[in-house]
Every structure is written in structure tokens, then in C-alpha cells.
């Protein structure tokens, strides 16, 4: 039995148990027309124009994003692909995620009858930063049947 933990979308995980942690299920909502303020700053019109002009931009100092990646973000319908996931899976999402909209993700997850939605009250995008890592770890371990 294999379990794959996915913090962002991957279409190559079809034969394993799936547990998504604060997933990005709508590139447009998260990156292109970002709903959350921090992402809106990183993916501002100016930064996107820089990518088109120079071939890349740096949303944060330690990370570059290419023009090609931005083009992929605009062309991939992650929500539609996610809604076709037929394997039962778990989506764990922090209610105070500052990067990926909790409400928007909940709406997408509700469209997939194979999903189990587990909200983490007060959890931010990185569970380690909000002190929720032990709780999330236990939930994951409970789902895969392994003791701590």
C-alpha cells in the first residue's frame, strides 16, 4: 500500500492512496488572479509582465518562476482534473491558509464525491508555522494505519 502526500497538484498519482495538504486546486484563483493578498503581491501584474519580458520573475528572493511556467498555470484546468480523481482521498486544509483560499478549495473539494474534507481550524499554509503539525501528522498516520 502506497500513500502519496501532495501539497500541490500532481496528475501522476492515480494508483496510490491520496492525502492532499493545503492543495492548489485552482491555479487561476491562487496565482493568475490571486484571491489571497500575499499571493496577489507575489503574482502582481508587474511581476507577470516581468516574466513575459525577461523570461522569468522572482515572486520571492529565493525562487524564480519562468514565463513557460506562467503559461502552464494559465492553460491547465486543475479543478477539472481534480474533479476526475476517482480514488477515495483525503484533503486536509488549514482554515487560516494565507496562500490558498480555504473557502475556494472547500467548494472545489465538495464537487468530488470521493473526497474526505478535513479542515484544520486555525491552520496556516505551513502547518509547522501554526503549531498544527502534530495534529495533522496524527490524522495522516491514522488514515494510513500507522502508529506514531
mmCIF file of C-alpha atoms in Angstrom, residues 9-79:
data_model
loop_
_atom_site.group_PDB
_atom_site.id
_atom_site.type_symbol
_atom_site.label_atom_id
_atom_site.label_comp_id
_atom_site.label_asym_id
_atom_site.label_seq_id
_atom_site.Cartn_x
_atom_site.Cartn_y
_atom_site.Cartn_z
ATOM 1 C CA UNK A 9 -1.394 19.118 -7.760
ATOM 2 C CA UNK A 10 0.150 16.130 -9.475
ATOM 3 C CA UNK A 11 -1.641 14.182 -12.187
ATOM 4 C CA UNK A 12 0.735 11.220 -11.897
ATOM 5 C CA UNK A 13 -0.695 9.847 -8.653
ATOM 6 C CA UNK A 14 -3.527 7.574 -9.678
ATOM 7 C CA UNK A 15 -2.674 4.179 -8.191
ATOM 8 C CA UNK A 16 -1.966 5.235 -4.608
ATOM 9 C CA UNK A 17 -3.912 6.466 -1.612
ATOM 10 C CA UNK A 18 -4.015 10.234 -1.764
ATOM 11 C CA UNK A 19 -3.723 12.749 1.013
ATOM 12 C CA UNK A 20 -3.632 16.372 -0.108
ATOM 13 C CA UNK A 21 -2.218 19.001 2.262
ATOM 14 C CA UNK A 22 -3.459 22.552 1.544
ATOM 15 C CA UNK A 23 -3.691 21.762 -2.175
ATOM 16 C CA UNK A 24 -3.729 24.244 -5.025
ATOM 17 C CA UNK A 25 -6.822 23.098 -6.937
ATOM 18 C CA UNK A 26 -7.319 26.254 -8.995
ATOM 19 C CA UNK A 27 -4.232 27.897 -10.493
ATOM 20 C CA UNK A 28 -6.215 30.912 -11.647
ATOM 21 C CA UNK A 29 -7.541 31.647 -8.132
ATOM 22 C CA UNK A 30 -4.169 31.102 -6.467
ATOM 23 C CA UNK A 31 -1.707 32.525 -8.995
ATOM 24 C CA UNK A 32 -3.084 34.373 -12.017
ATOM 25 C CA UNK A 33 -5.903 36.350 -10.351
ATOM 26 C CA UNK A 34 -4.834 35.620 -6.790
ATOM 27 C CA UNK A 35 -7.570 35.881 -4.181
ATOM 28 C CA UNK A 36 -5.219 35.870 -1.191
ATOM 29 C CA UNK A 37 -3.290 39.134 -0.599
ATOM 30 C CA UNK A 38 0.173 37.583 -0.197
ATOM 31 C CA UNK A 39 -0.146 35.675 -3.461
ATOM 32 C CA UNK A 40 -1.645 38.718 -5.196
ATOM 33 C CA UNK A 41 1.502 40.657 -4.242
ATOM 34 C CA UNK A 42 3.820 37.894 -5.479
ATOM 35 C CA UNK A 43 1.907 37.381 -8.741
ATOM 36 C CA UNK A 44 1.167 41.043 -9.386
ATOM 37 C CA UNK A 45 0.602 42.330 -12.895
ATOM 38 C CA UNK A 46 4.070 43.899 -12.758
ATOM 39 C CA UNK A 47 5.748 40.616 -11.838
ATOM 40 C CA UNK A 48 3.851 38.766 -14.552
ATOM 41 C CA UNK A 49 4.838 41.440 -17.086
ATOM 42 C CA UNK A 50 8.467 40.992 -15.982
ATOM 43 C CA UNK A 51 8.157 37.266 -16.689
ATOM 44 C CA UNK A 52 6.772 37.907 -20.172
ATOM 45 C CA UNK A 53 9.525 40.473 -20.902
ATOM 46 C CA UNK A 54 12.555 38.811 -19.244
ATOM 47 C CA UNK A 55 11.516 35.157 -19.343
ATOM 48 C CA UNK A 56 11.223 34.834 -15.547
ATOM 49 C CA UNK A 57 10.441 36.650 -12.320
ATOM 50 C CA UNK A 58 11.132 36.077 -8.631
ATOM 51 C CA UNK A 59 7.942 36.022 -6.534
ATOM 52 C CA UNK A 60 10.237 35.666 -3.509
ATOM 53 C CA UNK A 61 14.018 36.215 -3.423
ATOM 54 C CA UNK A 62 14.927 32.516 -3.260
ATOM 55 C CA UNK A 63 12.607 31.273 -6.030
ATOM 56 C CA UNK A 64 12.356 32.026 -9.761
ATOM 57 C CA UNK A 65 9.351 31.335 -11.951
ATOM 58 C CA UNK A 66 9.657 31.082 -15.713
ATOM 59 C CA UNK A 67 7.452 32.536 -18.404
ATOM 60 C CA UNK A 68 6.711 28.961 -19.521
ATOM 61 C CA UNK A 69 5.520 28.030 -16.025
ATOM 62 C CA UNK A 70 3.169 31.023 -16.000
ATOM 63 C CA UNK A 71 1.855 29.915 -19.387
ATOM 64 C CA UNK A 72 1.208 26.438 -17.948
ATOM 65 C CA UNK A 73 -0.638 27.976 -14.999
ATOM 66 C CA UNK A 74 -2.961 29.694 -17.462
ATOM 67 C CA UNK A 75 -3.596 26.574 -19.556
ATOM 68 C CA UNK A 76 -4.069 23.770 -17.021
ATOM 69 C CA UNK A 77 -7.553 23.276 -15.588
ATOM 70 C CA UNK A 78 -6.574 21.747 -12.262
ATOM 71 C CA UNK A 79 -10.119 21.906 -10.895
#
